[in-house]
Coordinates of C-alpha atoms and ligand atoms in Angstrom, one line a residue:
X266 CA 9.0 -22.8 1.8
X267 CA 8.5 -19.4 0.3
X268 CA 6.6 -16.4 1.6
X269 CA 5.5 -15.5 -1.9
X270 CA 2.2 -16.7 -3.3
X271 CA 1.7 -20.3 -4.1
X272 CA 0.2 -21.7 -7.4
X273 CA -3.3 -21.7 -5.9
X274 CA -3.2 -18.1 -4.8
X275 CA -2.4 -18.7 -1.1
X276 CA 0.2 -17.4 1.3
X277 CA 0.1 -20.3 3.9
X278 CA -3.5 -20.4 5.0
X279 CA -4.2 -16.8 3.8
X280 CA -5.4 -15.5 0.5
X281 CA -7.5 -17.4 -2.1
X282 CA -10.4 -16.0 -4.2
X283 CA -13.7 -16.0 -2.4
X284 CA -15.9 -14.2 -4.9
X285 CA -19.6 -14.4 -5.9
X286 CA -20.4 -16.7 -8.8
X287 CA -21.0 -13.9 -11.2
X288 CA -17.4 -12.7 -10.9
X289 CA -15.8 -16.2 -11.0
X290 CA -15.1 -16.0 -14.8
X291 CA -13.6 -12.5 -14.5
X292 CA -11.3 -13.4 -11.7
X293 CA -10.3 -16.6 -13.4
X294 CA -9.5 -14.7 -16.6
X295 CA -7.3 -12.3 -14.7
X296 CA -5.6 -15.2 -12.9
X297 CA -4.8 -16.8 -16.2
X298 CA -3.6 -13.6 -17.9
X299 CA -1.8 -11.4 -15.4
X300 CA 1.6 -13.1 -15.3
X301 CA 1.7 -13.6 -19.1
X302 CA 1.1 -9.9 -19.5
X303 CA 3.4 -8.7 -16.8
X304 CA 6.3 -10.9 -18.1
X305 CA 5.8 -9.9 -21.7
X306 CA 8.4 -7.8 -23.3
X307 CA 5.9 -5.2 -24.6
X308 CA 4.4 -4.7 -21.1
X309 CA 7.9 -4.4 -19.4
X310 CA 9.1 -1.9 -22.0
X311 CA 6.1 0.4 -21.6
X312 CA 5.8 0.0 -17.8
X313 CA 9.5 0.8 -17.2
X314 CA 9.4 3.7 -19.6
X315 CA 6.4 5.2 -17.7
X316 CA 7.9 4.5 -14.3
X317 CA 11.0 6.5 -15.4
X318 CA 9.6 9.3 -17.5
X319 CA 6.1 9.8 -16.0
X320 CA 6.4 8.7 -12.3
X321 CA 10.0 9.9 -11.9
X322 CA 11.8 6.7 -10.9
X323 CA 14.1 5.5 -9.6
X324 CA 13.1 7.2 -6.4
X325 CA 16.2 8.2 -4.3
X326 CA 17.6 6.2 -1.4
X327 CA 18.6 9.0 1.0
X328 CA 21.0 8.6 3.9
X329 CA 19.3 10.4 6.7
X330 CA 22.2 11.8 8.7
X331 CA 20.6 13.4 11.6
X332 CA 17.9 10.7 12.0
X333 CA 20.7 8.1 12.0
X334 CA 22.5 10.0 14.7
X335 CA 19.4 10.1 16.8
X336 CA 18.6 6.4 16.6
X337 CA 22.1 5.0 16.5
X338 CA 22.0 3.1 13.2
X339 CA 22.6 3.8 9.5
X340 CA 19.1 4.9 8.4
X341 CA 18.2 5.3 4.7
X342 CA 14.9 6.6 3.5
X343 CA 13.3 5.2 0.3
X344 CA 11.7 8.3 -1.1
X345 CA 8.3 7.2 -2.6
X346 CA 7.1 10.7 -1.5
X347 CA 8.9 12.1 -4.5
X348 CA 6.8 10.2 -7.1
X349 CA 4.3 11.9 -9.4
X350 CA 1.0 12.3 -7.4
X351 CA 2.9 12.1 -4.1
X352 CA 3.0 8.5 -3.1
X353 CA 3.8 4.9 -4.1
X354 CA 0.3 4.2 -5.3
X355 CA 1.0 5.4 -8.9
X356 CA 3.5 2.4 -9.4
X357 CA 0.5 0.1 -9.1
X358 CA -2.1 2.1 -11.1
X359 CA 0.3 2.6 -14.1
X360 CA 0.9 -1.2 -14.1
X361 CA -2.8 -2.2 -13.8
X362 CA -4.1 0.2 -16.5
X363 CA -1.5 -1.4 -18.9
X364 CA -2.8 -4.8 -17.9
X365 CA -6.4 -3.7 -18.5
X366 CA -5.5 -2.4 -21.9
X367 CA -3.7 -5.7 -22.8
X368 CA -6.9 -7.5 -21.8
X369 CA -9.1 -5.3 -24.1
X370 CA -11.0 -3.5 -21.3
X371 CA -12.3 0.0 -21.9
X372 CA -13.8 1.0 -18.6
X373 CA -11.9 1.4 -15.3
X374 CA -13.4 1.3 -11.8
X375 CA -11.7 1.8 -8.4
X376 CA -12.5 2.2 -4.7
X377 CA -10.9 4.9 -2.6
X378 CA -10.9 5.9 1.1
X379 CA -8.8 9.0 1.5
X380 CA -8.8 9.6 -2.2
X381 CA -5.2 8.8 -2.8
X382 CA -5.8 5.7 -4.8
X383 CA -8.7 7.4 -6.6
X384 CA -6.4 10.2 -7.7
X385 CA -3.7 7.8 -8.8
X386 CA -6.3 5.9 -10.8
X387 CA -7.9 9.0 -12.3
X388 CA -4.4 10.1 -13.3
X389 CA -3.6 7.1 -15.3
X390 CA -7.1 7.0 -16.9
X391 CA -6.5 10.5 -18.2
X392 CA -3.1 9.4 -19.4
X393 CA -4.6 6.4 -21.3
X394 CA -7.8 8.1 -22.3
X395 CA -10.0 5.5 -20.4
X396 CA -13.4 6.0 -18.8
X397 CA -13.0 6.1 -15.0
X398 CA -15.5 5.6 -12.2
X399 CA -14.4 6.0 -8.6
X400 CA -16.5 4.8 -5.6
X401 CA -16.0 6.7 -2.4
X402 CA -17.9 6.6 0.9
X403 CA -20.1 9.7 1.3
X404 CA -18.4 10.5 4.6
X405 CA -15.0 10.4 2.9
X406 CA -16.2 12.6 0.0
X407 CA -16.9 15.3 2.6
X408 CA -13.7 14.8 4.5
X409 CA -11.4 14.6 1.4
X410 CA -12.7 17.4 -0.6
X411 CA -9.5 18.3 -2.5
X412 CA -8.9 14.8 -3.7
X413 CA -12.5 14.7 -5.0
X414 CA -11.9 17.9 -6.9
X415 CA -8.7 16.5 -8.3
X416 CA -10.4 13.4 -9.6
X417 CA -13.1 15.5 -11.2
X418 CA -10.6 17.7 -12.9
X419 CA -8.8 14.6 -14.2
X420 CA -12.1 13.6 -15.8
X421 CA -13.3 10.8 -13.5
X422 CA -16.8 10.3 -12.2
X423 CA -16.9 10.1 -8.4
X424 CA -19.8 8.1 -7.0
X425 CA -20.5 8.9 -3.3
X426 CA -21.6 5.7 -1.5
X427 CA -24.4 6.1 1.0
X428 CA -24.5 2.5 2.5
X429 CA -23.1 1.3 5.8
X430 CA -20.7 3.7 7.5
X431 CA -20.1 5.5 4.2
X432 CA -16.4 4.8 4.2
X433 CA -13.7 2.7 2.4
X434 CA -15.3 -0.7 3.2
X435 CA -18.6 0.4 1.8
X436 CA -17.0 1.9 -1.3
X437 CA -15.2 -1.4 -1.9
X438 CA -18.5 -3.3 -1.7
X439 CA -20.0 -0.9 -4.2
X440 CA -17.1 -1.3 -6.6
X441 CA -17.4 -5.1 -6.5
X442 CA -21.1 -4.7 -7.2
X443 CA -20.3 -2.6 -10.3
X444 CA -17.8 -5.2 -11.5
X445 CA -20.5 -7.9 -11.2
X446 CA -22.8 -5.8 -13.5
X447 CA -20.1 -5.1 -16.1
X448 CA -17.7 -8.0 -16.1
X449 CA -16.9 -8.0 -19.8
X450 CA -15.7 -4.4 -20.5
X451 CA -14.7 -3.3 -17.0
X452 CA -11.3 -3.6 -15.2
X453 CA -11.3 -3.1 -11.4
X454 CA -8.1 -1.4 -10.3
X455 CA -7.5 -2.3 -6.6
X456 CA -5.2 0.0 -4.7
X457 CA -3.5 -2.4 -2.2
X458 CA -2.3 -6.0 -1.7
X459 CA -5.9 -7.0 -0.9
X460 CA -8.9 -8.6 -2.7
X461 CA -9.2 -12.0 -4.3
X462 CA -6.2 -13.7 -5.9
X463 CA -4.4 -12.6 -8.1
X464 CA -4.8 -9.0 -6.8
X465 CA -2.4 -9.3 -3.8
X466 CA 0.3 -10.9 -5.9
X467 CA -0.3 -8.6 -8.9
X468 CA -0.1 -5.4 -6.7
X469 CA 3.0 -6.7 -4.9
X470 CA 4.7 -7.4 -8.2
X471 CA 3.9 -4.0 -9.5
X472 CA 5.2 -2.4 -6.3
X473 CA 8.3 -4.6 -6.2
X474 CA 10.2 -2.0 -8.2
X475 CA 10.7 -0.4 -4.8
X476 CA 12.9 -3.4 -3.5
X477 CA 14.5 -3.9 -6.9
X478 CA 15.8 -0.4 -6.7
X479 CA 16.8 -0.7 -3.0
X480 CA 19.0 -3.7 -3.9
X481 CA 20.9 -1.7 -6.5
X482 CA 21.1 1.5 -4.4
X483 CA 22.2 -0.1 -1.1
X484 CA 24.9 -2.0 -3.0
X485 CA 26.2 1.3 -4.3
X486 CA 26.1 3.0 -0.9
X487 CA 27.0 0.1 1.5
X488 CA 28.9 -2.4 -0.7
X489 CA 26.3 -5.1 -0.1
X490 CA 22.9 -5.6 -1.7
X491 CA 20.8 -6.1 1.4
X492 CA 20.0 -4.1 4.6
X493 CA 19.7 -5.5 8.1
X494 CA 16.2 -4.0 8.5
X495 CA 13.4 -3.0 6.2
X496 CA 10.7 -0.9 7.7
X497 CA 7.3 0.3 6.3
X498 CA 3.8 1.2 7.3
X499 CA 1.0 -1.2 6.5
X500 CA -2.6 -0.4 5.7
X501 CA -3.6 -3.0 3.1
X502 CA 0.1 -3.6 2.6
X503 CA 1.2 -2.4 -0.9
X504 CA 4.1 -0.1 0.0
X505 CA 5.3 -2.7 2.6
X506 CA 4.9 -5.5 0.0
X507 CA 6.9 -3.6 -2.6
X508 CA 9.6 -2.8 0.0
X509 CA 10.1 -6.4 1.1
X510 CA 9.3 -8.3 -2.1
X511 CA 12.8 -9.2 -3.3
X512 CA 14.0 -9.9 0.3
X513 CA 11.0 -11.8 1.6
X514 CA 12.8 -15.2 1.6
X515 CA 16.2 -13.7 2.7
X516 CA 16.3 -14.3 6.4
X517 CA 19.3 -12.0 6.8
X518 CA 16.9 -9.1 6.4
X519 CA 14.6 -8.4 9.3
X520 CA 11.2 -7.0 8.4
X521 CA 9.4 -4.5 10.7
X522 CA 5.9 -3.3 9.8
X523 CA 4.0 -0.5 11.5
X524 CA 0.2 -0.8 11.8
X525 CA -2.1 2.0 13.0
X526 CA -2.8 1.8 16.7
X527 CA -5.2 4.7 16.5
X528 CA -6.0 5.9 20.1
X529 CA -4.4 2.7 21.4
X530 CA -4.8 -1.0 20.6
X531 CA -7.2 -1.5 23.6
X532 CA -9.2 1.8 23.2
X533 CA -11.8 0.5 20.8
X534 CA -10.6 3.2 18.3
X535 CA -7.9 1.4 16.4
X536 CA -6.9 -0.1 13.1
X537 CA -4.3 -2.6 14.5
X538 CA -5.4 -5.6 12.5
X539 CA -2.6 -7.9 13.5
X540 CA -2.9 -7.1 17.2
X541 CA -6.7 -7.6 17.3
X542 CA -7.7 -9.4 14.1
X543 CA -9.1 -12.9 13.7
X544 CA -9.0 -15.1 10.7
X545 CA -12.0 -14.2 8.4
X546 CA -12.9 -13.3 4.9
X547 CA -12.9 -9.7 3.7
X548 CA -13.2 -8.5 0.1
X549 CA -12.6 -11.8 -1.5
X550 CA -9.6 -13.1 0.5
X551 CA -8.9 -15.0 3.8
X552 CA -6.8 -12.9 6.2
X553 CA -6.9 -11.3 9.6
X554 CA -9.9 -9.1 10.0
X555 CA -11.1 -6.9 12.9
X556 CA -14.6 -8.3 13.5
X557 CA -17.2 -8.7 16.2
X558 CA -18.0 -12.1 17.9
X559 CA -20.6 -12.9 15.2
X560 CA -18.2 -12.0 12.4
X561 CA -19.4 -8.5 11.5
X562 CA -16.6 -6.2 10.3
X563 CA -15.8 -3.6 13.0
X564 CA -15.3 0.0 11.9
X565 CA -11.6 0.8 12.2
X566 CA -10.1 4.1 13.3
X567 CA -6.8 5.8 12.6
X568 CA -5.8 9.5 12.3
X569 CA -4.4 8.4 9.0
X570 CA -7.1 7.7 6.3
X571 CA -4.7 5.5 4.4
X572 CA -4.3 3.0 7.2
X573 CA -7.9 3.1 8.3
X574 CA -8.7 -0.4 7.0
X575 CA -10.2 -3.3 9.0
X576 CA -8.1 -6.0 7.2
X577 CA -4.6 -6.6 6.0
X578 CA -3.2 -8.3 2.9
X579 CA -2.8 -12.1 3.0
X580 CA 0.9 -11.8 2.3
X581 CA 1.4 -9.8 5.5
X582 CA -1.0 -11.9 7.6
X583 CA 1.2 -14.9 6.7
X584 CA 4.4 -13.1 7.5
X585 CA 3.0 -12.1 10.8
X586 CA 1.6 -15.6 11.6
X587 CA 5.1 -17.1 11.0
X588 CA 6.9 -14.3 12.7
X589 CA 8.7 -13.4 9.4
X590 CA 7.8 -9.8 10.1
X591 CA 7.6 -8.0 13.4
X592 CA 4.4 -5.9 13.5
X593 CA 4.4 -2.9 15.7
X594 CA 1.3 -0.8 16.5
X595 CA 2.0 2.9 16.4
X596 CA -0.6 5.3 17.9
X597 CA -1.8 8.6 16.5
X598 CA 0.2 10.7 18.9
X599 CA 3.4 8.7 18.2
X600 CA 3.0 9.1 14.5
X601 CA 2.4 12.8 14.6
X602 CA 5.4 13.3 16.9
X603 CA 7.5 11.2 14.4
X604 CA 6.3 13.4 11.5
X605 CA 7.4 16.6 13.3
X606 CA 10.7 14.9 14.1
X607 CA 11.5 14.0 10.5
X608 CA 10.4 17.4 9.4
X609 CA 12.8 19.2 11.8
X610 CA 15.7 16.8 11.5
X611 CA 15.7 16.2 7.7
X612 CA 13.4 18.8 6.1
X613 CA 11.0 16.2 4.9
X614 CA 7.3 16.4 5.7
X615 CA 6.0 12.8 5.5
X616 CA 2.5 11.5 4.8
X617 CA 0.6 10.6 8.0
X618 CA 0.7 6.9 6.9
X619 CA 4.5 7.0 6.5
X620 CA 4.8 8.7 9.9
X621 CA 3.7 5.5 11.4
X622 CA 6.7 3.7 10.1
X623 CA 8.9 6.5 11.5
X624 CA 7.0 6.2 14.8
X625 CA 8.3 2.6 15.1
X626 CA 12.0 3.8 15.2
X627 CA 11.9 4.7 19.0
X628 CA 10.6 1.2 19.7
X629 CA 13.6 -0.5 18.0
X630 CA 17.0 -1.5 19.5
X631 CA 19.7 -1.1 16.8
X632 CA 23.4 -1.7 16.8
X633 CA 25.4 1.2 15.4
X634 CA 26.5 -0.7 12.3
X635 CA 22.9 -1.8 11.4
X636 CA 21.8 -0.7 8.0
X637 CA 18.1 0.3 8.0
X638 CA 15.9 1.1 5.0
X639 CA 12.6 2.8 5.8
X640 CA 10.1 3.5 3.1
X641 CA 8.5 7.0 3.1
X642 CA 5.4 6.0 1.3
X643 CA 4.1 9.5 0.5
X644 CA 4.5 13.2 1.1
X645 CA 2.6 15.2 3.8
X646 CA 1.0 17.9 1.7
X647 CA -2.4 16.3 2.1
X648 CA -2.0 16.2 5.9
X649 CA -0.7 19.7 6.8
X650 CA -4.1 20.7 8.4
X651 CA -4.2 17.5 10.5
X652 CA -0.6 18.1 11.7
X653 CA -1.2 21.7 12.6
X654 CA -4.5 21.1 14.3
X655 CA -3.3 18.1 16.3
X656 CA -1.6 20.1 19.1
X657 CA -4.3 22.9 19.0
X658 CA -7.4 20.9 19.6
Ligands
PLP719 C1 -2.6 4.4 0.8 C2 -1.4 4.8 1.5 C3 -0.8 3.9 2.4 C4 -1.4 2.6 2.8 O1 -1.6 1.7 1.8 P1 -0.6 0.4 1.7 O2 -1.3 -0.4 0.6 O3 -0.6 -0.3 3.0 O4 0.7 0.8 1.3 C5 0.4 4.3 2.9 N1 1.0 5.4 2.6 C6 0.5 6.3 1.8 C7 1.2 7.6 1.5 C8 -0.8 6.0 1.1 O5 -1.3 6.9 0.3

């Protein structure tokens, strides 16, 4: 048995492609094409070249000396925060825009919550001279002003979505609606390991460069090509998916994922999908979803906009269901404290999302010889105001 996707697009009971009739053809075409494209020599050549010269890969694997001392293990940080545009998301958008071009598409759409995926998509659209429309909840447009301005400067059209709670879930619905209206010329770039098959697998493969590099880098530093622990934060699951991809069926490697506890799992203000979710269908895939008794999606909450999602990717739902991964909820206060700690111990200001992975460290019991690789998914520049205001409210 493998924890990777099966030939029908499922991870155990999770995944699949539950899409409206009008999108069926589109999704089926993508299912037929994506592996052929990704495995082609011309795609690999261009993708790897862009990852190296444009994104700045390989990202360093940094031995965090003082952090290691504090937690009594050999802790390495995988530095996705050093990528162009400041996070792991660019690995995926570079890959998907190349796939879109291979498939003859001319118009790109995307959804965005905090604006990070929107900026990463607008960036590669500028690079490839493609038309770009980004759907964003009206509430988020107000909250994430700088990212909206960045997308506009990059030449994208940002469409504020006024339906529902005017946040990520509503923006995603609107993007799907757009895709339904323009199936022939439009490619929908999804930002995480969510959505109908093949998106979760496609995004995980495009992010798998993270674990491919970890293998080589840990071999060089530790003389073996695997760590004892892999740790990452999980919103939809793309940085975690990339971090574990090449180790997912290697039981020597323990997987620890941090989800956003918000104000606490039982507080009613949380995004802890694994702790609270029930099996349901969200945005085209079967997974765990935070929902009310009659199946309505509940509004999630987290201090971190990137983890504020009521679902989780099917790959991660399956790992959680079979206890392949340990899922730890980390609350707002624990994440903020962990961000300050990393900043003062190592001189690295992490993104609030990544701070949740760091916030799981105090909950772990390591042996001194344990080798731990923790992915810092992004940098904290976008979160400075939140960090500074947190203790002065
Ligand atoms: C978007 C984002 C996340 C959450 O998304 P995943 O798909 O779960 O990785 C985490 N960290 C950063 C920095 C992000 O921008």
